[in-house]
JSON list of C-alpha atoms in Angstrom, two decimals:
[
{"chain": "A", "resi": 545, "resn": "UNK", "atom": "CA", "xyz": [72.58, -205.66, 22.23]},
{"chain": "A", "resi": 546, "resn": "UNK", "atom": "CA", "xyz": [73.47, -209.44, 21.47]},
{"chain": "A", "resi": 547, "resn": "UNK", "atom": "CA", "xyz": [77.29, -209.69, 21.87]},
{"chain": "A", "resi": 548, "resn": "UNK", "atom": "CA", "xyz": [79.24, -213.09, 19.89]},
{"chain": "A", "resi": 549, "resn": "UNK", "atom": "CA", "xyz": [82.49, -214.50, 20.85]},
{"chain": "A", "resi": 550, "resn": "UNK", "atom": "CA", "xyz": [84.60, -214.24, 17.62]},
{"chain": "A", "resi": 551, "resn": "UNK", "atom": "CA", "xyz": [85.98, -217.61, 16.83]},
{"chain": "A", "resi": 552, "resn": "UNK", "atom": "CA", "xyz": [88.67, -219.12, 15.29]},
{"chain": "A", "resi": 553, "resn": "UNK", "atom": "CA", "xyz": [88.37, -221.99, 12.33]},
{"chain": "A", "resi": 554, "resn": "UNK", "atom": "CA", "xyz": [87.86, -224.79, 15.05]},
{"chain": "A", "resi": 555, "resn": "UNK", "atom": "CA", "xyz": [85.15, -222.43, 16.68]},
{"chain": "A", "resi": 556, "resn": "UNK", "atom": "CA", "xyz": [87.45, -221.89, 19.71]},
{"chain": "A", "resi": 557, "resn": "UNK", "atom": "CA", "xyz": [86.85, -218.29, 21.14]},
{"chain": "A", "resi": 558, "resn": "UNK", "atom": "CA", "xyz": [89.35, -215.64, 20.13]},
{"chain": "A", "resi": 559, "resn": "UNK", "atom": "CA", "xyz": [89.18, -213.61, 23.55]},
{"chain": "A", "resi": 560, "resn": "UNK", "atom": "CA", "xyz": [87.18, -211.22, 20.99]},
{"chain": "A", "resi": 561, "resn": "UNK", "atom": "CA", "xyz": [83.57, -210.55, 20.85]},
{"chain": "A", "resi": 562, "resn": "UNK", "atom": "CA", "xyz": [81.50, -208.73, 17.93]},
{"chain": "A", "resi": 563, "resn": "UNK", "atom": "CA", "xyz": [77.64, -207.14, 17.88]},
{"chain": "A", "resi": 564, "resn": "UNK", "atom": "CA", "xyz": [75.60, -209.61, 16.18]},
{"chain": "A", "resi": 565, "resn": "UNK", "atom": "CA", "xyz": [74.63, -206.85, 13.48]},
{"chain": "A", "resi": 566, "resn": "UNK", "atom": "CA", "xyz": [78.13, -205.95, 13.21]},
{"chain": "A", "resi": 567, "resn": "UNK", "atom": "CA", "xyz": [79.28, -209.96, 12.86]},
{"chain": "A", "resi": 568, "resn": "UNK", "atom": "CA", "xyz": [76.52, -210.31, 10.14]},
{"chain": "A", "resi": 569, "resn": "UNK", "atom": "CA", "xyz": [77.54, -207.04, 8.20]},
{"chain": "A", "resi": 570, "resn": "UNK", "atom": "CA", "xyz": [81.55, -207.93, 8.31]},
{"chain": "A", "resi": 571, "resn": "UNK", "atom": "CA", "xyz": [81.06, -211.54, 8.06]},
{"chain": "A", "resi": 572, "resn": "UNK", "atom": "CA", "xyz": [82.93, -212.12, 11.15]},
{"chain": "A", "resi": 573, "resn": "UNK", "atom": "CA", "xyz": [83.19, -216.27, 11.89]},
{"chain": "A", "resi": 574, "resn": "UNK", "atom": "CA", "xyz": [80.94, -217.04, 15.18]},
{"chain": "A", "resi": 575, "resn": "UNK", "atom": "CA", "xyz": [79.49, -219.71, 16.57]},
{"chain": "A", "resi": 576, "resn": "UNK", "atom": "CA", "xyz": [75.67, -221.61, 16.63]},
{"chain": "A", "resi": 577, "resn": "UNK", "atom": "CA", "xyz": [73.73, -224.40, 17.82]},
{"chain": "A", "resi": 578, "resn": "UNK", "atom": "CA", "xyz": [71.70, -226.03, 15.62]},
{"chain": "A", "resi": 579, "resn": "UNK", "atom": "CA", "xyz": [69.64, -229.40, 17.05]},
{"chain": "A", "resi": 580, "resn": "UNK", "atom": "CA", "xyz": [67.89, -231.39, 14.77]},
{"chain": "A", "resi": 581, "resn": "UNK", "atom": "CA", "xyz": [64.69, -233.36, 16.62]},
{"chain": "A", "resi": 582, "resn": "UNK", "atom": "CA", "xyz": [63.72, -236.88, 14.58]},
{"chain": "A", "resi": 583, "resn": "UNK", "atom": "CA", "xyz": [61.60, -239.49, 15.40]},
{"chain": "A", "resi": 584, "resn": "UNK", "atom": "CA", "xyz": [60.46, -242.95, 14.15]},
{"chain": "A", "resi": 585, "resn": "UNK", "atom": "CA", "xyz": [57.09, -243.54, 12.03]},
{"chain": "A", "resi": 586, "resn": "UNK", "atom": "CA", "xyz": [56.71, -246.76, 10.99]},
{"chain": "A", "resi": 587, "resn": "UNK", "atom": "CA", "xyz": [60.18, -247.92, 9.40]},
{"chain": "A", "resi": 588, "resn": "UNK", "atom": "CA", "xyz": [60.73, -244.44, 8.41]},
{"chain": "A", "resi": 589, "resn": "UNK", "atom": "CA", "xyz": [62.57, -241.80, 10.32]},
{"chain": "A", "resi": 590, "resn": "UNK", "atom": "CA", "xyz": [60.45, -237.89, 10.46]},
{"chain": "A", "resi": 591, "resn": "UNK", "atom": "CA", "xyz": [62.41, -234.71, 11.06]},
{"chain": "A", "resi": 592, "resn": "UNK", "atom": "CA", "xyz": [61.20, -231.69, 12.87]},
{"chain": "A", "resi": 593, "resn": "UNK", "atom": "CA", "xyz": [61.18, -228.46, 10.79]},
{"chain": "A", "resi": 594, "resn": "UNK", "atom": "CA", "xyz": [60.47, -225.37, 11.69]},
{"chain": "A", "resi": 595, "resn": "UNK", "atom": "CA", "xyz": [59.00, -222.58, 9.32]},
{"chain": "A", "resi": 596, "resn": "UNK", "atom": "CA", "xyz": [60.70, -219.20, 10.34]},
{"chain": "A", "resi": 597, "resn": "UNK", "atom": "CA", "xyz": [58.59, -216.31, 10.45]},
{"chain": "A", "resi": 598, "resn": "UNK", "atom": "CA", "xyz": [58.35, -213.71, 8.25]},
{"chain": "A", "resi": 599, "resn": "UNK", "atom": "CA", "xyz": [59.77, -210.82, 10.10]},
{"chain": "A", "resi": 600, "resn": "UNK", "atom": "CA", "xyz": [62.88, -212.59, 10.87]},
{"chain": "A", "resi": 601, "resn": "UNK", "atom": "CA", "xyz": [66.17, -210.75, 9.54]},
{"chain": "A", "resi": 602, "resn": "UNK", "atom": "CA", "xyz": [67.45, -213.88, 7.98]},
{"chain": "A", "resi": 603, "resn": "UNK", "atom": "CA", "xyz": [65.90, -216.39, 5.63]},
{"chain": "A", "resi": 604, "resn": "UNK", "atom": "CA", "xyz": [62.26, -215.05, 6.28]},
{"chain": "A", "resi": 605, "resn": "UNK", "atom": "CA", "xyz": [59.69, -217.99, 5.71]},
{"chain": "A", "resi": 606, "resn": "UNK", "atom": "CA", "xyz": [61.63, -220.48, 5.32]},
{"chain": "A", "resi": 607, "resn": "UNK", "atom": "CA", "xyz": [61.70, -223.82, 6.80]},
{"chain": "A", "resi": 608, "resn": "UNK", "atom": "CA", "xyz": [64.34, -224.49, 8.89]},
{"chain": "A", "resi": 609, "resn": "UNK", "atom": "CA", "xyz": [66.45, -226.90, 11.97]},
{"chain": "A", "resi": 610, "resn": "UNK", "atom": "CA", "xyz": [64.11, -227.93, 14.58]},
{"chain": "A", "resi": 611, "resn": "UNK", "atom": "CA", "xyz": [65.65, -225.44, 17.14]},
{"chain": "A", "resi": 612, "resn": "UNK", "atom": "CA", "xyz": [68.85, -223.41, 16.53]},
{"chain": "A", "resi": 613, "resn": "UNK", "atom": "CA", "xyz": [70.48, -220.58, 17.71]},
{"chain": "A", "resi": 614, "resn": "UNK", "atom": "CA", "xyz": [74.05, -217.71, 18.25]},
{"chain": "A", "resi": 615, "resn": "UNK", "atom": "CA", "xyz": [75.84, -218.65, 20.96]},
{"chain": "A", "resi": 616, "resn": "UNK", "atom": "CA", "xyz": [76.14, -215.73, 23.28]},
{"chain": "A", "resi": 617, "resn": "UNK", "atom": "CA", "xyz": [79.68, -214.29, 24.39]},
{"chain": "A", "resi": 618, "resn": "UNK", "atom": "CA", "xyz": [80.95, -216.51, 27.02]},
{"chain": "A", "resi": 619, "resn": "UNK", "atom": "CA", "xyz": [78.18, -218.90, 26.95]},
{"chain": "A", "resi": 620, "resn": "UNK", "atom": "CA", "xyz": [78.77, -222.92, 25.64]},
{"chain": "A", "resi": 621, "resn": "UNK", "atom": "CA", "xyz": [77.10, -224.89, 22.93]},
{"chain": "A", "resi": 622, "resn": "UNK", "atom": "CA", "xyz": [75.09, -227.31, 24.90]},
{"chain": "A", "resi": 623, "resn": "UNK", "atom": "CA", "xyz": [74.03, -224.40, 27.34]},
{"chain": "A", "resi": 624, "resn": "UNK", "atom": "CA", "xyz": [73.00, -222.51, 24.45]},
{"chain": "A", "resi": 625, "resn": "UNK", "atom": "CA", "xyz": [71.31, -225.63, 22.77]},
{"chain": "A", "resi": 626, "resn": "UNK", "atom": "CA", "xyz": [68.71, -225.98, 25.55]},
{"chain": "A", "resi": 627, "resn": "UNK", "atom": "CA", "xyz": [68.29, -222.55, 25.64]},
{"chain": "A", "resi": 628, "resn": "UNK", "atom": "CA", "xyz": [66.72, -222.55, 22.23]},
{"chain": "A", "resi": 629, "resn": "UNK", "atom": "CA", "xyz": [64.89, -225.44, 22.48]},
{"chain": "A", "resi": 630, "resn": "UNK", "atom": "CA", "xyz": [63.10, -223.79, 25.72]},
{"chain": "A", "resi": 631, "resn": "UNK", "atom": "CA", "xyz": [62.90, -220.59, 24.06]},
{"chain": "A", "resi": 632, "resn": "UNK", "atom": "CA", "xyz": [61.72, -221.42, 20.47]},
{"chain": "A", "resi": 633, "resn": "UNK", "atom": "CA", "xyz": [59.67, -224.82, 21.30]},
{"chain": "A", "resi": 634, "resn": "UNK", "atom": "CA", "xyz": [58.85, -224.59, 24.76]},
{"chain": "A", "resi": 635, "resn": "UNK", "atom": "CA", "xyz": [60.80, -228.11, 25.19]},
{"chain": "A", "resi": 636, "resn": "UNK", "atom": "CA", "xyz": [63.00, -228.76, 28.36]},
{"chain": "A", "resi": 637, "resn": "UNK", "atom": "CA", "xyz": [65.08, -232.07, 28.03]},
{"chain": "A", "resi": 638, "resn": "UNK", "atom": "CA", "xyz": [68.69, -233.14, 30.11]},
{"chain": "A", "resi": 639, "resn": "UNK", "atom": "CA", "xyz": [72.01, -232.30, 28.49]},
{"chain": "A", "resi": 640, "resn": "UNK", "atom": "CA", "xyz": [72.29, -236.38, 28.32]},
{"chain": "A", "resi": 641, "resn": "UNK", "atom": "CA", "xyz": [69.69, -236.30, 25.39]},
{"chain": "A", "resi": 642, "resn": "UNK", "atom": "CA", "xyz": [71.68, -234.44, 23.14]},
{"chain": "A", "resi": 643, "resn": "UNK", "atom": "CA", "xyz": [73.87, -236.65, 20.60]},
{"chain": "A", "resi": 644, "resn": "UNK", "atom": "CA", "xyz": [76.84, -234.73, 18.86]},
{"chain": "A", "resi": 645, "resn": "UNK", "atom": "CA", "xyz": [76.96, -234.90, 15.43]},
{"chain": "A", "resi": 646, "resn": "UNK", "atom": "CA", "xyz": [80.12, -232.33, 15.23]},
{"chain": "A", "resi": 647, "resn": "UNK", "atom": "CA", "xyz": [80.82, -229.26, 13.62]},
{"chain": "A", "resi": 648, "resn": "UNK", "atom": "CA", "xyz": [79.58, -227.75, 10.59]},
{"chain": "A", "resi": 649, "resn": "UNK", "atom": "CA", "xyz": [81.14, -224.63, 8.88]},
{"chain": "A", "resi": 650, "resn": "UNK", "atom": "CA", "xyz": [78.12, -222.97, 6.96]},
{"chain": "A", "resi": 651, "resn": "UNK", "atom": "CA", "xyz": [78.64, -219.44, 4.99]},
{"chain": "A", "resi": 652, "resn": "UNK", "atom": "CA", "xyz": [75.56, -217.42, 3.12]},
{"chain": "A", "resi": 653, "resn": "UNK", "atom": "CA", "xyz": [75.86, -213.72, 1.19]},
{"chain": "A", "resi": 654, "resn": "UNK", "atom": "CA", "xyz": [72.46, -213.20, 0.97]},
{"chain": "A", "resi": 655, "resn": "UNK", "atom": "CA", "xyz": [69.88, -209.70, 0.79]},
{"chain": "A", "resi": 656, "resn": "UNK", "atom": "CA", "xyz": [66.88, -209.69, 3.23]},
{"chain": "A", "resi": 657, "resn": "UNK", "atom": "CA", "xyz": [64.86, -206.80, 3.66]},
{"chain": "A", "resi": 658, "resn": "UNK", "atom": "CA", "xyz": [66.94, -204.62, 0.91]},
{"chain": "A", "resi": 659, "resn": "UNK", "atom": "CA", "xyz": [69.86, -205.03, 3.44]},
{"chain": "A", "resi": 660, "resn": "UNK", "atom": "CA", "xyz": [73.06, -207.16, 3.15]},
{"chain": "A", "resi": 661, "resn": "UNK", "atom": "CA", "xyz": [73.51, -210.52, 5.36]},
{"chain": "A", "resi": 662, "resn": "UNK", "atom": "CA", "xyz": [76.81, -212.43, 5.57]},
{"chain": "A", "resi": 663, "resn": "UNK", "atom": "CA", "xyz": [76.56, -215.60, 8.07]},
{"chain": "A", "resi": 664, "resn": "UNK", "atom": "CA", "xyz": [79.97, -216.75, 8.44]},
{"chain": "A", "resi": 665, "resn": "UNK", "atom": "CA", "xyz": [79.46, -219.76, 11.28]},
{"chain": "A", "resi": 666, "resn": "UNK", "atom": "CA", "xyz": [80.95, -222.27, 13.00]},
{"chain": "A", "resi": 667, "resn": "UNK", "atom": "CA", "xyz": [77.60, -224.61, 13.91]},
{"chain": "A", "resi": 668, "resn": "UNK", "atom": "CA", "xyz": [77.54, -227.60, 16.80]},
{"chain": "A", "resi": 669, "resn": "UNK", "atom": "CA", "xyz": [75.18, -230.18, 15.36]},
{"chain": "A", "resi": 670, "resn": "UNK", "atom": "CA", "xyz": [73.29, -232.17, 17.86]},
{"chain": "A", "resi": 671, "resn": "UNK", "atom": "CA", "xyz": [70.74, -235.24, 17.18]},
{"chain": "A", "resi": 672, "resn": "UNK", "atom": "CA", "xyz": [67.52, -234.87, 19.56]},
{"chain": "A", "resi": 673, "resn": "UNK", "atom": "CA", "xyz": [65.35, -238.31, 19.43]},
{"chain": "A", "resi": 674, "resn": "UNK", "atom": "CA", "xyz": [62.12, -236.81, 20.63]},
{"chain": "A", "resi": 675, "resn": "UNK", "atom": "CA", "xyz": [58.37, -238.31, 19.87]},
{"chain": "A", "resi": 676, "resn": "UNK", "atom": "CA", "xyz": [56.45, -235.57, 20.00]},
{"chain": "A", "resi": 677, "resn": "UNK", "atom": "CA", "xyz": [53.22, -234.49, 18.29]},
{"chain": "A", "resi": 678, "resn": "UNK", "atom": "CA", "xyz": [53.49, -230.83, 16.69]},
{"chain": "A", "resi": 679, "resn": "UNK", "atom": "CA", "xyz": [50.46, -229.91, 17.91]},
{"chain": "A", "resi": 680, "resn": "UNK", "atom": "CA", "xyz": [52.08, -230.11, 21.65]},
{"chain": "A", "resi": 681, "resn": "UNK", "atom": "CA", "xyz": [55.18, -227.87, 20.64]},
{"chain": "A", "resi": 682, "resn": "UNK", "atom": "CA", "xyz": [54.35, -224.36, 21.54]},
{"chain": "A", "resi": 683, "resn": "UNK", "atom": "CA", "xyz": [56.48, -222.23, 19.18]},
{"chain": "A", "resi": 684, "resn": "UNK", "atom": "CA", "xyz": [57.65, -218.98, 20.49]},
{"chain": "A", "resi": 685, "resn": "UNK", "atom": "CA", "xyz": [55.66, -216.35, 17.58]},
{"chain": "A", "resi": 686, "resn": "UNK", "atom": "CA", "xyz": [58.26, -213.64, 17.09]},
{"chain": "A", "resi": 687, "resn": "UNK", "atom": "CA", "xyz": [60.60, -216.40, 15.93]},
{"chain": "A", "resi": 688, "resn": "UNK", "atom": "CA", "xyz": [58.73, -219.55, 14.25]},
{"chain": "A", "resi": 689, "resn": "UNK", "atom": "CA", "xyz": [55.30, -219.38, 12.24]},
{"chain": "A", "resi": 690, "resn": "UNK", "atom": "CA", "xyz": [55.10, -223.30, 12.81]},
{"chain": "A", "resi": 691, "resn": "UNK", "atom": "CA", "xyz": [56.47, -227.08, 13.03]},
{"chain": "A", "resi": 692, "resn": "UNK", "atom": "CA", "xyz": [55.91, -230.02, 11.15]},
{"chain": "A", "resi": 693, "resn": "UNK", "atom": "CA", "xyz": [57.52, -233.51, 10.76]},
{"chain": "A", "resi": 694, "resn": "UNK", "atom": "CA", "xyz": [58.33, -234.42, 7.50]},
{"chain": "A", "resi": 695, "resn": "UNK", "atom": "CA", "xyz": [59.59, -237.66, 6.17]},
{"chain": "A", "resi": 696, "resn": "UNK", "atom": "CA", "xyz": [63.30, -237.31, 6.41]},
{"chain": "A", "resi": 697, "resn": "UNK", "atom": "CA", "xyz": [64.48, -238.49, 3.24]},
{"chain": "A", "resi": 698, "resn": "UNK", "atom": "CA", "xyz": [61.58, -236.66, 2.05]},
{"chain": "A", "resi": 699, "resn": "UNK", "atom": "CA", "xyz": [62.78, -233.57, 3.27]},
{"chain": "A", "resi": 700, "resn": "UNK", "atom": "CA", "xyz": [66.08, -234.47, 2.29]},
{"chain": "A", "resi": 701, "resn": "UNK", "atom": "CA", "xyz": [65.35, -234.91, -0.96]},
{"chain": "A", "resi": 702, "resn": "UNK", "atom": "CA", "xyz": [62.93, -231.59, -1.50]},
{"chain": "A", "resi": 703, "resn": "UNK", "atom": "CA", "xyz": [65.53, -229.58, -0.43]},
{"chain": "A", "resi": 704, "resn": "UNK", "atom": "CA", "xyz": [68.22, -230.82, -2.89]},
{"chain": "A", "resi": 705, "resn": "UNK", "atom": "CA", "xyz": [65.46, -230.75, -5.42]},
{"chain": "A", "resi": 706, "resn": "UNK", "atom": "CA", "xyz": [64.35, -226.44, -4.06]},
{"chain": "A", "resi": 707, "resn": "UNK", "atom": "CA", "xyz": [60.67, -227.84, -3.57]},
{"chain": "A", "resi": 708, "resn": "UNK", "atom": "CA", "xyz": [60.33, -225.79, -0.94]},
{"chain": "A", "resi": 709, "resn": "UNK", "atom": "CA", "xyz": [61.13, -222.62, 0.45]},
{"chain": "A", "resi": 710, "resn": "UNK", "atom": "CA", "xyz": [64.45, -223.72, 3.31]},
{"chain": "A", "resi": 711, "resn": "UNK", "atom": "CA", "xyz": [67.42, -222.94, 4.28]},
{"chain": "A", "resi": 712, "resn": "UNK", "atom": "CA", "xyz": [68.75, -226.18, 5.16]},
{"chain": "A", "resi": 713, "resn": "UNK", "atom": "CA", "xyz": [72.04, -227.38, 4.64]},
{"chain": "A", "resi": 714, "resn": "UNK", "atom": "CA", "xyz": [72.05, -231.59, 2.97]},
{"chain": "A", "resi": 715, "resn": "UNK", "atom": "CA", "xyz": [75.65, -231.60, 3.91]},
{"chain": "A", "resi": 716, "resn": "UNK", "atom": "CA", "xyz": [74.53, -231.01, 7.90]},
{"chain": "A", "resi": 717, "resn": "UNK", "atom": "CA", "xyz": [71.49, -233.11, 7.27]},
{"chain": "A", "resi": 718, "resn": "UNK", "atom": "CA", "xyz": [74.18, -235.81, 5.97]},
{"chain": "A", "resi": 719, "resn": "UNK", "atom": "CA", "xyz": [75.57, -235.50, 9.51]},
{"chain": "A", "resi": 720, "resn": "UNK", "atom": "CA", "xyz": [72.75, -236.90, 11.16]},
{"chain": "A", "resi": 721, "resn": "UNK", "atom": "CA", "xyz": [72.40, -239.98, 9.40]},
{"chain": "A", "resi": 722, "resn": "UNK", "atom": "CA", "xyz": [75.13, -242.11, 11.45]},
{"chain": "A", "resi": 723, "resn": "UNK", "atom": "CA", "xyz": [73.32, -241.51, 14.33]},
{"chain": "A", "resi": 724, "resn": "UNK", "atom": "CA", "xyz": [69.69, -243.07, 12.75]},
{"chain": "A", "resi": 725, "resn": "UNK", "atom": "CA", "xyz": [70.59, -246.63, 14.37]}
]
C-alpha cells in the first residue's frame, strides 16, 4: 500500500498520513511533484509530454507533465522528483538541475473506470532544461504509452483550445514561463 502525508494548505505535513485510494476517494489534500522538461529548437522553446497509458486509474490516455508523481509519507519533493524522472523516463540528473517554479494547488472530481476520483493536491513545480531526443527516453510501460516534444506555445495553446486529449493545467504551464530566459 502507498501511504501520503496529509497536508495542510501550504503543503506542510500534518503529522497525518492517508492510503492513496483512501486520499483519492475522500479528497484528502496531499502532495506531488510535477517537473516539466523543455528545451530550445530554433527560437522556439519544445515541452516534453508524456501520453499516460491506458490502464492508469487517473486521466487514462491522456497527455500529460514530462515526469510527475505522490510524494510518499515522509519523503521530500525534490527526492521524490528524481525519483520519477528515474522511474518513469529512465533519466538520472543532480538535484542542482531542478529550477522551482513553486506551488500549484490543482483539484479534479472526475469518473475513471465507472469509479469516482477526487485529486485534491498540493503540486511542487520544477523547470528541467534537458536536450534530449524522445527516442532516447525509455518510458517505464505500466505508466506512460510515450513522449513527444511539442512546440510549447503550441501545446499551450491546444490545450486551452481541448485539441487534444490532456490533463494539463495552463495556469501551471503559466508558471514555467519566467523561467524561459
Amino acid at each position: 500500500m502507498e501511504y501520503f502525508d496529509i497536508v495542510d494548505e501550504m503543503g506542510n505535513p500534518t503529522g497525518k498520513t492517508i492510503e492513496r485510494r483512501e486520499a483519492h476517494r475522500n479528497n484528502i489534500l496531499h502532495r506531488t511533484a510535477h517537473v516539466w522538461i523543455v528545451r530550445h529548437c530554433g527560437d522556439s522553446i519544445q515541452i516534453l509530454l508524456q501520453k499516460r497509458c491506458m490502464e492508469k486509474d487517473s486521466f487514462p490516455g491522456c497527455y500529460d507533465i514530462s515526469s510527475a508523481g505522490h510524494i510518499p509519507a515522509g519523503v521530500d519533493y525534490i527526492p521524490s522528483a528524481l525519483r520519477e524522472l528515474k522511474e518513469e523516463l529512465s533519466l538520472t540528473i543532480e538535484p542542482s538541475q531542478l529550477i522551482d517554479c513553486g506551488l500549484h494547488r490543482h483539484h479534479a472530481d472526475e469518473i475513471f473506470h465507472g469509479e469516482r476520483f477526487l485529486d485534491n493536491q498540493i503540486s511542487k513545480v520544477f523547470l528541467l532544461w534537458l536536450d534530449i531526443d524522445a527516442e532516447d527516453i525509455t518510458v517505464q510501460k505500466e505508466e506512460i504509452d510515450s513522449v513527444m516534444w511539442l512546440d510549447y506555445n503550441q501545446c499551450k495553446q491546444d490545450v486551452i483550445d481541448g485539441k487534444i486529449p490532456n490533463c494539463i493545467d495552463v495556469a501551471e504551464l503559466e508558471m514555467l514561463e519566467p523561467h524561459f530566459v
